[in-house]
PDB file of C-alpha atoms (C1' of nucleotides) in Angstrom:
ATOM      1  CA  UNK E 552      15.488   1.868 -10.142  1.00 69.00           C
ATOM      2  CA  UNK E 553      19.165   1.128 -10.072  1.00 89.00           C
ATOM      3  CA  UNK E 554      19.926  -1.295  -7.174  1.00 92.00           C
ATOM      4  CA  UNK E 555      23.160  -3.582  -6.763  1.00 93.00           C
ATOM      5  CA  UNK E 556      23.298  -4.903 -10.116  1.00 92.00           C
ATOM      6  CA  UNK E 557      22.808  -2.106 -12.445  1.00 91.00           C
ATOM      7  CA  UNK E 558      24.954   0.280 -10.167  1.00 93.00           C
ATOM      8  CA  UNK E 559      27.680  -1.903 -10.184  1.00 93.00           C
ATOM      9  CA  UNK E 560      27.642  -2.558 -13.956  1.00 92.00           C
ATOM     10  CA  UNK E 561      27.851   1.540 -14.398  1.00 93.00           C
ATOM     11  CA  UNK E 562      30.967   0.950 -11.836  1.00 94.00           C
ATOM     12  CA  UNK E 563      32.626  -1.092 -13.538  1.00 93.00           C
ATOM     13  CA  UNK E 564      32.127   1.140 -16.389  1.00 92.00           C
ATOM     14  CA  UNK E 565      33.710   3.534 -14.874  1.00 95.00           C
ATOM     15  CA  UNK E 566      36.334   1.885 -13.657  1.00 95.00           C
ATOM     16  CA  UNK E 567      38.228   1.235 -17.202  1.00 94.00           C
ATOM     17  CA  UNK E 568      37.443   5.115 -17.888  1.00 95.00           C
ATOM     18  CA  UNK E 569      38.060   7.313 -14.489  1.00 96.00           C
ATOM     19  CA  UNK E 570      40.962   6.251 -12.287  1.00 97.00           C
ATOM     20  CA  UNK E 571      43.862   8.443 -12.955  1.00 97.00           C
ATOM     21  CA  UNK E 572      41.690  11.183 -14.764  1.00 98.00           C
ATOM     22  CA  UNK E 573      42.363  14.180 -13.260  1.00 98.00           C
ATOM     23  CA  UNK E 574      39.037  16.422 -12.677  1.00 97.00           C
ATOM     24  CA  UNK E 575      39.480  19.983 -13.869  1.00 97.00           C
ATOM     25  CA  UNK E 576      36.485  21.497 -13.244  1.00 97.00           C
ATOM     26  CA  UNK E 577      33.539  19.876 -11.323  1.00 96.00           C
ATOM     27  CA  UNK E 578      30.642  21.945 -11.267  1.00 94.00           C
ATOM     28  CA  UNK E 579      26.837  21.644 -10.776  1.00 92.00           C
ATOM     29  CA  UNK E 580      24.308  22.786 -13.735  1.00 91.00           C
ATOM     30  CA  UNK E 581      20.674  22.502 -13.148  1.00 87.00           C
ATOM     31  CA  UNK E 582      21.292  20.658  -9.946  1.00 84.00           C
ATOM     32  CA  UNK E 583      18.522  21.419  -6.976  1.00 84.00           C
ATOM     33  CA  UNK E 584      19.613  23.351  -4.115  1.00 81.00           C
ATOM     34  CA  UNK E 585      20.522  21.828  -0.532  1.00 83.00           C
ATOM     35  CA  UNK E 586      22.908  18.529   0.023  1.00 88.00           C
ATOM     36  CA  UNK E 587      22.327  16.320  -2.831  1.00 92.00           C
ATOM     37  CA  UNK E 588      25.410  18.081  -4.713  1.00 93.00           C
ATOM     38  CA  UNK E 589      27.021  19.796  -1.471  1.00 93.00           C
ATOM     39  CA  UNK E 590      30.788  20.426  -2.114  1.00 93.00           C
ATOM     40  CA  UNK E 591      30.723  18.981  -5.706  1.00 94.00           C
ATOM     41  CA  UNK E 592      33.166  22.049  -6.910  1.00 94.00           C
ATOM     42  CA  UNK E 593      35.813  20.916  -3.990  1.00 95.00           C
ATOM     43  CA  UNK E 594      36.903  18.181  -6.238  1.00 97.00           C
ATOM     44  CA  UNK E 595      38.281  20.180  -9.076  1.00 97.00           C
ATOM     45  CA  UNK E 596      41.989  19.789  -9.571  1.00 97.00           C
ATOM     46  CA  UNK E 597      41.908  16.440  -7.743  1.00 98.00           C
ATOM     47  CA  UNK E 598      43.292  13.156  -9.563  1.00 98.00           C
ATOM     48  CA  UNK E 599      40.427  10.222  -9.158  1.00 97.00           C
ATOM     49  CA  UNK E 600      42.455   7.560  -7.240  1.00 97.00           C
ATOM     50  CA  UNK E 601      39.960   4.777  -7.306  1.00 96.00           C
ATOM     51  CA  UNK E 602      36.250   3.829  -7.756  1.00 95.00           C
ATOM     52  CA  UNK E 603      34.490   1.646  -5.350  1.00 95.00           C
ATOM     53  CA  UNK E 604      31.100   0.708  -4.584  1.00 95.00           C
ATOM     54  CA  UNK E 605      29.071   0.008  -1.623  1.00 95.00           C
ATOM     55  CA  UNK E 606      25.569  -0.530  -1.530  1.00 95.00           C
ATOM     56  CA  UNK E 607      23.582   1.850  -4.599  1.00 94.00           C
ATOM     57  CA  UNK E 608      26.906   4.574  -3.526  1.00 95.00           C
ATOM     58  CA  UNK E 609      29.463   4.702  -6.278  1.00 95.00           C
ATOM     59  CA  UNK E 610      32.252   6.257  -4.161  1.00 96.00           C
ATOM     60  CA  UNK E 611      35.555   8.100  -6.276  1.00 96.00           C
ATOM     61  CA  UNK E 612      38.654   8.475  -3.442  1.00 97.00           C
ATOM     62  CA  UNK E 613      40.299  11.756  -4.733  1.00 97.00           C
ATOM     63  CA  UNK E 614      43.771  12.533  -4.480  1.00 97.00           C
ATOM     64  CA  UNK E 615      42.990  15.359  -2.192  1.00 96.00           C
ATOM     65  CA  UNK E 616      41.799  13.169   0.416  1.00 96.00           C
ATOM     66  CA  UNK E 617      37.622  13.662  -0.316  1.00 96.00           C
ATOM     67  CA  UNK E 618      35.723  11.571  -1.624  1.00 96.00           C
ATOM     68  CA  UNK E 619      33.026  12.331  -4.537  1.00 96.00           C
ATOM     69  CA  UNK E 620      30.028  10.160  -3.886  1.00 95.00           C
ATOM     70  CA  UNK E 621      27.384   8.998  -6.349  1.00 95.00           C
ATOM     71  CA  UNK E 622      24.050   7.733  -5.839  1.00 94.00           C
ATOM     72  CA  UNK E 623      21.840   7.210  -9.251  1.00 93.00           C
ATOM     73  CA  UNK E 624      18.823   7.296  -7.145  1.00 91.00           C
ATOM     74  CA  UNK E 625      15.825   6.418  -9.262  1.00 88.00           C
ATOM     75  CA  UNK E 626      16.680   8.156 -12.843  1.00 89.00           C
ATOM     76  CA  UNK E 627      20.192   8.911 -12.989  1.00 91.00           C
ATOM     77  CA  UNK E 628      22.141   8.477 -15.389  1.00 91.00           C
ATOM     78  CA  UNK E 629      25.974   8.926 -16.416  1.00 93.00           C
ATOM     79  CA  UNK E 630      27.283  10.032 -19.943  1.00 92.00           C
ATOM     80  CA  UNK E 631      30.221  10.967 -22.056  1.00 93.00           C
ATOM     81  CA  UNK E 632      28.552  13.085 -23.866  1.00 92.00           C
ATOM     82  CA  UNK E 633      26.382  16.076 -23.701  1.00 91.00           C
ATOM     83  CA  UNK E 634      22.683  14.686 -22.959  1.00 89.00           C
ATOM     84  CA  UNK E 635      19.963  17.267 -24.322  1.00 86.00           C
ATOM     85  CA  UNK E 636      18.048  17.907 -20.860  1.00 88.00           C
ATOM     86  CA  UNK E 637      18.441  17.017 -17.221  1.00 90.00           C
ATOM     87  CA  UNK E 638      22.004  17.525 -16.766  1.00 93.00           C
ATOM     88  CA  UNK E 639      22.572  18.024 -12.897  1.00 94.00           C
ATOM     89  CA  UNK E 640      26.413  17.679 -12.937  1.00 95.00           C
ATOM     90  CA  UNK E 641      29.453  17.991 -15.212  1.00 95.00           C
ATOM     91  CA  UNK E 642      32.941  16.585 -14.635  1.00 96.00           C
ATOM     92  CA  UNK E 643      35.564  18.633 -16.907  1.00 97.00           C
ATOM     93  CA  UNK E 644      38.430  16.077 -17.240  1.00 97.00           C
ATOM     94  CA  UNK E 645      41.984  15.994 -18.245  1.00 97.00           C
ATOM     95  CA  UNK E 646      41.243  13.695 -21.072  1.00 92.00           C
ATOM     96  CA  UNK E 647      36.917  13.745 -21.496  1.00 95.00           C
ATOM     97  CA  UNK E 648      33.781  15.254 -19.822  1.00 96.00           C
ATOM     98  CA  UNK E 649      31.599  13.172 -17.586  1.00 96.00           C
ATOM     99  CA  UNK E 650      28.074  14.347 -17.202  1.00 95.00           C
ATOM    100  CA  UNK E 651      25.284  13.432 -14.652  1.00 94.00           C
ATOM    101  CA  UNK E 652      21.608  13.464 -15.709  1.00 93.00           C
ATOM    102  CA  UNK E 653      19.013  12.837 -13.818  1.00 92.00           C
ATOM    103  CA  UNK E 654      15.039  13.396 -14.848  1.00 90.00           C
ATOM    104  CA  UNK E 655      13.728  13.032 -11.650  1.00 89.00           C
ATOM    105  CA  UNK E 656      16.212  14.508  -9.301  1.00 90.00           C
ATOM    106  CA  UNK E 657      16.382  11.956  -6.954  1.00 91.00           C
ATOM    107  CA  UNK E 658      19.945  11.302  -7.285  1.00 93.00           C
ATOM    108  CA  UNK E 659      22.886  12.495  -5.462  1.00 94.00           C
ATOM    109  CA  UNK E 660      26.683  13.740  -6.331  1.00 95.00           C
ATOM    110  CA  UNK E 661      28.421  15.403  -3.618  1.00 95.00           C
ATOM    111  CA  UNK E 662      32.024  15.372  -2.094  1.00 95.00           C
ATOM    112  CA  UNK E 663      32.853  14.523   1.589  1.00 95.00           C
ATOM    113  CA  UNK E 664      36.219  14.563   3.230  1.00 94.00           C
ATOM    114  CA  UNK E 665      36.725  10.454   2.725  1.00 94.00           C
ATOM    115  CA  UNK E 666      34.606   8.267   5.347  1.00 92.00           C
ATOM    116  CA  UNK E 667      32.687  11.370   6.377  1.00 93.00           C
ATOM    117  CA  UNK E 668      29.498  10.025   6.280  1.00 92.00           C
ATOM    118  CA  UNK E 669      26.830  12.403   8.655  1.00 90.00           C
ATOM    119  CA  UNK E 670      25.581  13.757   5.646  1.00 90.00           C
ATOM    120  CA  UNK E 671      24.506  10.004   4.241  1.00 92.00           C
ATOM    121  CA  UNK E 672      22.946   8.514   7.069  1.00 92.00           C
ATOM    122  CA  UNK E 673      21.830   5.370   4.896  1.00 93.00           C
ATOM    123  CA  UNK E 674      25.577   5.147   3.904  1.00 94.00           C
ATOM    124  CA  UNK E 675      26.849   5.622   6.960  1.00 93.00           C
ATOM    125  CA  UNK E 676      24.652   2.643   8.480  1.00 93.00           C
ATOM    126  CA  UNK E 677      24.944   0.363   5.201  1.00 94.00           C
ATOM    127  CA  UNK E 678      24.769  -3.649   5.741  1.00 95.00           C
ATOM    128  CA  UNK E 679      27.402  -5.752   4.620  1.00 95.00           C
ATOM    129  CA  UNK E 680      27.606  -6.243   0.556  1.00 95.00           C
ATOM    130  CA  UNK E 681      25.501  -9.290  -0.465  1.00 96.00           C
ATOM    131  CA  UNK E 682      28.381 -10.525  -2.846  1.00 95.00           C
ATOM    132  CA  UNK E 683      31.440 -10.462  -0.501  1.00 95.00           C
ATOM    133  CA  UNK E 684      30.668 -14.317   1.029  1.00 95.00           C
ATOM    134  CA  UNK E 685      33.493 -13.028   3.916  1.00 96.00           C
ATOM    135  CA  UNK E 686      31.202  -9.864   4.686  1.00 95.00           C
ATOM    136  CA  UNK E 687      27.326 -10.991   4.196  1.00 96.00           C
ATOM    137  CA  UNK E 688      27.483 -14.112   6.716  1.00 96.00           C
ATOM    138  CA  UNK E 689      24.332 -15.799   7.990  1.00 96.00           C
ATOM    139  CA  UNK E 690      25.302 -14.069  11.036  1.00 95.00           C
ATOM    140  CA  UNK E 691      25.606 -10.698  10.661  1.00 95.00           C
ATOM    141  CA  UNK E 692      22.091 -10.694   8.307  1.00 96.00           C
ATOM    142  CA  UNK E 693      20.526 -12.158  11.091  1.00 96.00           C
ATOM    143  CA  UNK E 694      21.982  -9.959  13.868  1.00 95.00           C
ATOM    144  CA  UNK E 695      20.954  -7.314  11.775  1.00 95.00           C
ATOM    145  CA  UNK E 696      17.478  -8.451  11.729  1.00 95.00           C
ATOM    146  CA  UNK E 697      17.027  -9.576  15.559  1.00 93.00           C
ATOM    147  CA  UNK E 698      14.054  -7.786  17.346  1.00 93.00           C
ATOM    148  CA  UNK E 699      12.764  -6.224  14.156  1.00 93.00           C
ATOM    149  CA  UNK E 700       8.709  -6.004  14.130  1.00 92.00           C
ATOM    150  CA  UNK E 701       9.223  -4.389  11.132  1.00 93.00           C
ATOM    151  CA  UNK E 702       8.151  -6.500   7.415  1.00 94.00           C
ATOM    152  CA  UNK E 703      10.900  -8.801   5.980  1.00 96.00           C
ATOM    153  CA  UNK E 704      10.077  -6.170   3.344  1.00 94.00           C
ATOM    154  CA  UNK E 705      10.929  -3.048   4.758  1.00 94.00           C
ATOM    155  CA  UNK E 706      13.952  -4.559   6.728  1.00 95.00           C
ATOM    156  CA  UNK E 707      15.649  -4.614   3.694  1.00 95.00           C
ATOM    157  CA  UNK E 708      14.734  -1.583   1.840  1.00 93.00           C
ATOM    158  CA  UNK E 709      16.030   0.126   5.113  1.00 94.00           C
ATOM    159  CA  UNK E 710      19.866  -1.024   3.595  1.00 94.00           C
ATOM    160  CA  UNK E 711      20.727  -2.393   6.879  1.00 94.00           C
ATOM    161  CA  UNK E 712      20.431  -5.909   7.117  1.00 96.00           C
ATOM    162  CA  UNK E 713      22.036  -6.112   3.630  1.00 96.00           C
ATOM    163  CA  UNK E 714      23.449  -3.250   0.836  1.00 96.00           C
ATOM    164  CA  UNK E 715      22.048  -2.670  -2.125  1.00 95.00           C
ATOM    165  CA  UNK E 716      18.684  -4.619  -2.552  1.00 94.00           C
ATOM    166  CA  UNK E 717      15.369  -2.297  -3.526  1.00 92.00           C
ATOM    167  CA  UNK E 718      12.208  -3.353  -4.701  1.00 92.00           C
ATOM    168  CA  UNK E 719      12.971  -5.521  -7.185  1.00 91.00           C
ATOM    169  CA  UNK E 720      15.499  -7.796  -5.963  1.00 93.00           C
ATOM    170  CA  UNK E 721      13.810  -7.504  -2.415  1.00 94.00           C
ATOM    171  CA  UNK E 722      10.692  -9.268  -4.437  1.00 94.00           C
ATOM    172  CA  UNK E 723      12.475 -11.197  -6.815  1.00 94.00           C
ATOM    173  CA  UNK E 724      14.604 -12.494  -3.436  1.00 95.00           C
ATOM    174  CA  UNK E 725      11.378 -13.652  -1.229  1.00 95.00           C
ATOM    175  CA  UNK E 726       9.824 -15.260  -3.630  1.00 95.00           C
ATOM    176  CA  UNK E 727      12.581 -17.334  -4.243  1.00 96.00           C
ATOM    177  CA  UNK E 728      13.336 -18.251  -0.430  1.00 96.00           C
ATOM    178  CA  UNK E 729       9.245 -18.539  -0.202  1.00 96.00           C
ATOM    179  CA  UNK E 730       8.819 -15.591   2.078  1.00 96.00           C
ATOM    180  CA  UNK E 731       5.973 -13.446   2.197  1.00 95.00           C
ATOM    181  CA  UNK E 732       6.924  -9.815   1.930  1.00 94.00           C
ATOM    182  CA  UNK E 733       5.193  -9.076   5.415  1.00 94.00           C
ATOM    183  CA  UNK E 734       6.432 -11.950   7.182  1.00 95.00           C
ATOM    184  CA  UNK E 735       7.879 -10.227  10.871  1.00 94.00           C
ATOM    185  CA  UNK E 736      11.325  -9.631  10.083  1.00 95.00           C
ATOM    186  CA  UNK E 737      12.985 -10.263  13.579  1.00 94.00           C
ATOM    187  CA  UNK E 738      10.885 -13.819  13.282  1.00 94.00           C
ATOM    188  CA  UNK E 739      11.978 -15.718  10.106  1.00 95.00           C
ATOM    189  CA  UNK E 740      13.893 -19.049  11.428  1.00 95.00           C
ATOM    190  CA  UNK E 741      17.641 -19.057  10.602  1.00 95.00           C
ATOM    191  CA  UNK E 742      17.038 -21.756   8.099  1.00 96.00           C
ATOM    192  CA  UNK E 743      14.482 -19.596   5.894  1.00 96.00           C
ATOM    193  CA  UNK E 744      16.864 -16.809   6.857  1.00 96.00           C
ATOM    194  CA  UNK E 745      19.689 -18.704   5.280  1.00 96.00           C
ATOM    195  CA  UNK E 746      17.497 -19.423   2.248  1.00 96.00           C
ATOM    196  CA  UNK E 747      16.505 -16.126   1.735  1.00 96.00           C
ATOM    197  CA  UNK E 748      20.240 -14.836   2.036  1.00 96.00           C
ATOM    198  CA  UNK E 749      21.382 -17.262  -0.157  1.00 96.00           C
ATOM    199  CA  UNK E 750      18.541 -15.802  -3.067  1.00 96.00           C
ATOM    200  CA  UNK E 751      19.700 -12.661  -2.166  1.00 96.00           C
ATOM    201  CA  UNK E 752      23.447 -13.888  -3.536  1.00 96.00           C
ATOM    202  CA  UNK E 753      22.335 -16.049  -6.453  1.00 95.00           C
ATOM    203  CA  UNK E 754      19.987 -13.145  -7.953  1.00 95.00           C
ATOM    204  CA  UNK E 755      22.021 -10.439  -7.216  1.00 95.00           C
ATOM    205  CA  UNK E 756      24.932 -11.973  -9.144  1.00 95.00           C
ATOM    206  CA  UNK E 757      23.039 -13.477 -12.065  1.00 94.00           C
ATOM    207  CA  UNK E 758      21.514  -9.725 -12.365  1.00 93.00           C
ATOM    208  CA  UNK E 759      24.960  -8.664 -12.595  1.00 93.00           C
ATOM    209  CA  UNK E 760      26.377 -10.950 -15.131  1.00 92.00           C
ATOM    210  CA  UNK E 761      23.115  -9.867 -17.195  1.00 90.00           C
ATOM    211  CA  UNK E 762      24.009  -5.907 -16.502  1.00 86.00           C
ATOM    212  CA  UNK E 763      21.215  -5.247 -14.762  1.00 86.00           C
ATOM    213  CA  UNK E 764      17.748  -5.037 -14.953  1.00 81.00           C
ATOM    214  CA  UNK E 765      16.052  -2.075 -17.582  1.00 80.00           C
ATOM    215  CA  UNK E 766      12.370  -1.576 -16.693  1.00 78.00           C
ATOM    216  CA  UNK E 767      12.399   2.069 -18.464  1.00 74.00           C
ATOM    217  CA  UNK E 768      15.189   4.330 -17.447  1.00 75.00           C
ATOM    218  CA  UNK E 769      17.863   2.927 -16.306  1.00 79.00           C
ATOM    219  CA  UNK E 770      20.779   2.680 -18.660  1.00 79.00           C
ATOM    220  CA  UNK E 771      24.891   1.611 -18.597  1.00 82.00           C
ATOM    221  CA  UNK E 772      27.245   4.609 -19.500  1.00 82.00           C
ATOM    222  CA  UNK E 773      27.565   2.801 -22.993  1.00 82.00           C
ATOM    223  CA  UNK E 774      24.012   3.480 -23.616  1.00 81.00           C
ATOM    224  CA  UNK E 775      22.813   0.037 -23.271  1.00 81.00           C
ATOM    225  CA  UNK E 776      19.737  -1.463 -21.527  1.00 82.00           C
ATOM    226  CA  UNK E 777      19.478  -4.449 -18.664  1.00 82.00           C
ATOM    227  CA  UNK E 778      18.919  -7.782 -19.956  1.00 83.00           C
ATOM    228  CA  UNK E 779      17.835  -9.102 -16.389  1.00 87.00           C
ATOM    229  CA  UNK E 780      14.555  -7.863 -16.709  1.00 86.00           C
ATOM    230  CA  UNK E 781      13.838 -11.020 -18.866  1.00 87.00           C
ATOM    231  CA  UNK E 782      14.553 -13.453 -15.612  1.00 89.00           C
ATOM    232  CA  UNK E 783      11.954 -11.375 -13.362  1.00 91.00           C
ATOM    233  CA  UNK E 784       9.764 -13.837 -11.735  1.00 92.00           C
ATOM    234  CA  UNK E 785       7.676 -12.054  -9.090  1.00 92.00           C
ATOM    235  CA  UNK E 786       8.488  -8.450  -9.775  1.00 91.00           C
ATOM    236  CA  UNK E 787       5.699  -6.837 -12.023  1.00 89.00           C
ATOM    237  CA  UNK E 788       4.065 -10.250 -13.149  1.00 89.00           C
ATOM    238  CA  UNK E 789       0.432  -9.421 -11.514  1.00 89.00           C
ATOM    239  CA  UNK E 790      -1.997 -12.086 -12.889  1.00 89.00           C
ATOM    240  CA  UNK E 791       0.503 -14.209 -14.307  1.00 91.00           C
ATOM    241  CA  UNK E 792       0.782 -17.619 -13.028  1.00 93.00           C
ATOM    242  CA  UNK E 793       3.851 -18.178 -10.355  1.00 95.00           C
ATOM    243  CA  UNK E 794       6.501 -19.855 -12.097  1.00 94.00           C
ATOM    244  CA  UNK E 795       6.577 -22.609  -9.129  1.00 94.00           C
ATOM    245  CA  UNK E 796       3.251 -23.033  -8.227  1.00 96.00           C
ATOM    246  CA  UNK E 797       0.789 -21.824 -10.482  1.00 94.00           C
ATOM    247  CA  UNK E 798      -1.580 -19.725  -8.282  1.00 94.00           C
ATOM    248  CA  UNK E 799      -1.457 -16.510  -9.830  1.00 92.00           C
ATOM    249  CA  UNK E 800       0.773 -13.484  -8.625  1.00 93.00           C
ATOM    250  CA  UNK E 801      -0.645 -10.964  -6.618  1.00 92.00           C
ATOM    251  CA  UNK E 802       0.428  -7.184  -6.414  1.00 91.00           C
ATOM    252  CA  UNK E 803      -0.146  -5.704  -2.729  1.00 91.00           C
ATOM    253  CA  UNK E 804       1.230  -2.213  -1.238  1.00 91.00           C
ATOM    254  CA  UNK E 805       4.099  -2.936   1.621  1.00 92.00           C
ATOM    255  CA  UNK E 806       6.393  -0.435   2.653  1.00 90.00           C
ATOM    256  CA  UNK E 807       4.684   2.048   0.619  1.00 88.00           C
ATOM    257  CA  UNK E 808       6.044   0.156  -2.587  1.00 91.00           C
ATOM    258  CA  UNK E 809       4.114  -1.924  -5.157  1.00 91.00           C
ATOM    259  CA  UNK E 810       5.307  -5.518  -4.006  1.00 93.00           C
ATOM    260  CA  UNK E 811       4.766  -8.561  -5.909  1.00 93.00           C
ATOM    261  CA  UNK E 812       4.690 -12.410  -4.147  1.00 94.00           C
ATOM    262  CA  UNK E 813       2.815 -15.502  -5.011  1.00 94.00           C
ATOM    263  CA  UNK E 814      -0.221 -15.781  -1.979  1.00 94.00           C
ATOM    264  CA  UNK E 815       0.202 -19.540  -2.832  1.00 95.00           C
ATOM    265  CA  UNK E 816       4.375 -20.866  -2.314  1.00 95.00           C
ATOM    266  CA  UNK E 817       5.275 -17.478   0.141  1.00 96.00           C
ATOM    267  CA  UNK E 818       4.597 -18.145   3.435  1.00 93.00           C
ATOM    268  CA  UNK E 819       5.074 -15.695   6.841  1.00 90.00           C
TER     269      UNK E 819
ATOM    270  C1'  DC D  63      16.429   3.863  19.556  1.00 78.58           C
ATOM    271  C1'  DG D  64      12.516   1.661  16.146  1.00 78.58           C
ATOM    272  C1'  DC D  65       9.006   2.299  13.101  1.00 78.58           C
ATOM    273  C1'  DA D  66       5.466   4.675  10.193  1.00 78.58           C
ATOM    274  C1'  DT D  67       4.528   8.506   7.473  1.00 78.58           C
ATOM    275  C1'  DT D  68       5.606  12.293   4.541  1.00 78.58           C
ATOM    276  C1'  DT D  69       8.425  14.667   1.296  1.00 78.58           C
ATOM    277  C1'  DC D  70      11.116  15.361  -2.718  1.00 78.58           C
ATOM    278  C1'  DC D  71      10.494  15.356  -8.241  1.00 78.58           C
ATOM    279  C1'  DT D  72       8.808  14.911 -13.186  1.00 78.58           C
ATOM    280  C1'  DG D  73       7.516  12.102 -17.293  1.00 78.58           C
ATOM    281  C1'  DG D  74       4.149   8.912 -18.612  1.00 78.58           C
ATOM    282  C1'  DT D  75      -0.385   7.529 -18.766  1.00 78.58           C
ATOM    283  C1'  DA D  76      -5.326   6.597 -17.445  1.00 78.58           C
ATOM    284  C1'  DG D  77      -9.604   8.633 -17.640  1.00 78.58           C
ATOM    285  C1'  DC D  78     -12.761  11.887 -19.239  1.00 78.58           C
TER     286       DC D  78
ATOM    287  C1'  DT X 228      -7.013  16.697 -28.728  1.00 78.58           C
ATOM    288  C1'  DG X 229      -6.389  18.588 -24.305  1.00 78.58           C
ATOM    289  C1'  DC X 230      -6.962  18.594 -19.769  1.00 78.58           C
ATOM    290  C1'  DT X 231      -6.524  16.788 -14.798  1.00 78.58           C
ATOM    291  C1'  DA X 232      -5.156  13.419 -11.552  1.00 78.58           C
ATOM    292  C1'  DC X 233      -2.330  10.070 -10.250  1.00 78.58           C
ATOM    293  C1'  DC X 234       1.553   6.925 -10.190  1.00 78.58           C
ATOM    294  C1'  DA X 235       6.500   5.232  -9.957  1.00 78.58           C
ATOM    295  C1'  DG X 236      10.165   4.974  -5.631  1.00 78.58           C
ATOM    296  C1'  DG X 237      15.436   5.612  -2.701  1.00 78.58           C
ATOM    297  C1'  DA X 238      16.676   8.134   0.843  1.00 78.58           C
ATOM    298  C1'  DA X 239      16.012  11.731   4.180  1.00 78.58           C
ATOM    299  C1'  DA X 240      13.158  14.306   7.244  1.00 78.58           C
ATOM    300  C1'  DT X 241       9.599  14.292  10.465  1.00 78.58           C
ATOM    301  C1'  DG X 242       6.543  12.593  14.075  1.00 78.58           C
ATOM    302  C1'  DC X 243       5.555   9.581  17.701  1.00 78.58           C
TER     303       DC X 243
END
DNA sequence: CGCATTTCCTGGTAGC
DNA sequence: TGCTACCAGGAAATGC
C-alpha cells in the first residue's frame, strides 16, 4: 500500500541514482497487456532529466520530451538487481539496470508525451500535494470538498481534495482531527476541516521522516522496510483501546476498504 | 457532472 | 496435508 510517504522515500531513492542515466533499452517482461505499460519502449535512448513526484505518480521527464510515469500501485516494487519472479519492467541503463516488480499487477509504468495526462485520469485530476504549505491551503481542500455527499472517507481516496493519502493515512488522519470516516464530506465545518488538514500534514511528514510505513510488501529500493508502521494509531488496531480515549477501536467497511476509527473521540 | 459498484490480480491464510 | 474460499486495495471502467 504505498501512499505519500513510502512513494516518496523510493523517490528520493531514485533521485541520487537516475537523473542523468541515460536509458538504453526500456522494455516490458511479464507485464499484462493494455495501458498500464503503454509506450514503455518509447523511452529507450532518452537521458532521464529529472524525477518528480506528485501524488502515489513517480514521474521521470526524459530528454526526448515524454515522460515515463510510475505508479507502485499496491505491490510494486523497484530494484537494482534481478528479483527472482514478478518482474513487469526492465530499464537497461548506461551505467545499471533498473527493474520493476510487481506481485499483484496493480502497478503502472508507461510513457506519455510530458503533461499528457488522458490516459491517467486520477493524475490528471490530482489535489494539491499535502506537504507544499503554498499548494494544500485551507482553501483549496475545502473548495475541493464543497457539495460533496460523498464520506470524508471516500473524498479523499478519490485523490482530489488532496494527493497522495490511501487508507492508511486517510484513517490514521481522521482519527487524529476526530472525524468519523463517514462524516458527509461537503459538511465538515472549516475549523474541523482545518484540523483534519493540518493531521493530514503532520502524519504525512512524520511517515516520511520514518520512510514509510511496511505492513507486508512494501519495500525502499535499498531493500529496507517502513518504520512508521510502529506510530499507527487507528489503522489495523481493532479491539485495542484508542490511544486518546480508551473505548476500543472498531473496524467497519467504508468505501469498500477496511477502515479503522474510535466510535468513542470521532465524531460526524 | 457525482457517486456507487465492479473489475483487475495473486499470495497468504482461515476453515474444513 | 491438501483443498477451497475469501481477503487485501489503488485506480479505472461501468452504470445510473
Amino acid at each position: 500500500m504505498p501512499e505519500l510517504p513510502e512513494v516518496e522515500t523510493v523517490r528520493r531513492e531514485l533521485d541520487a541514482w537516475l537523473p542523468g542515466r541515460t536509458i538504453v533499452a526500456a522494455r516490458r517482461e511479464d507485464a499484462p497487456k493494455g495501458p498500464k505499460y503503454r509506450d514503455l519502449e518509447r523511452a529507450t535512448g532518452q537521458r532521464i532529466e529529472a524525477l518528480t513526484r506528485r501524488g502515489k505518480f513517480i514521474l521521470l521527464s526524459l530528454s526526448g520530451g515524454d515522460e515515463l510515469v510510475i505508479h507502485l500501485g499496491m505491490t510494486g516494487q523497484i530494484h537494482r538487481a534481478r528479483p527472482v519472479a514478478h518482474v513487469r519492467a526492465c530499464l537497461e541503463l548506461d551505467r545499471g539496470v533498473l527493474f520493476f516488480r510487481d506481485v499483484r499487477r496493480f502497478g503502472r509504468f508507461l510513457v506519455v508525451p510530458a503533461g499528457a495526462y488522458g490516459v491517467l485520469p486520477t493524475l490528471a485530476h490530482l489535489g494539491p500535494e499535502p506537504l507544499d504549505p503554498q499548494d494544500f491551503t485551507l482553501d483549496r481542500f475545502a473548495a475541493r470538498l464543497r457539495g460533496r455527499k460523498t464520506s470524508i472517507k471516500a473524498a479523499i481516496m478519490s485523490q482530489r481534495p488532496v494527493a497522495g493519502v490511501g487508507n492508511i493515512y486517510t484513517d490514521e488522519s481522521l482519527w487524529q482531527a476526530q472525524i468519523h470516516p463517514r462524516a458527509e464530506a461537503g459538511r465538515i465545518g472549516r475549523r474541523r476541516l482545518d484540523r483534519l488538514r493540518g493531521a493530514i500534514v503532520e502524519i504525512l511528514g512524520r511517515s516520511v521522516a520514518a520512510g514509510g510505513t511496511t505492513l507486508r510488501d512494501y519495500r525502499t529500493v535499498a531493500g529496507d522496510t517502513g518504520a512508521f508502521v510502529h506510530q499507527l494509531q487507528a489503522y489495523g488496531r481493532e479491539g485495542a483501546p484508542c490511544m486518546r480515549c480508551d473505548r476500543v477501536i472498531r473496524r467497519v467497511v467504508v468505501a469498500q476498504r477496511g477502515t479503522w476509527f474510535c466510535p468513542g473521540c470521532q465524531r460526524k
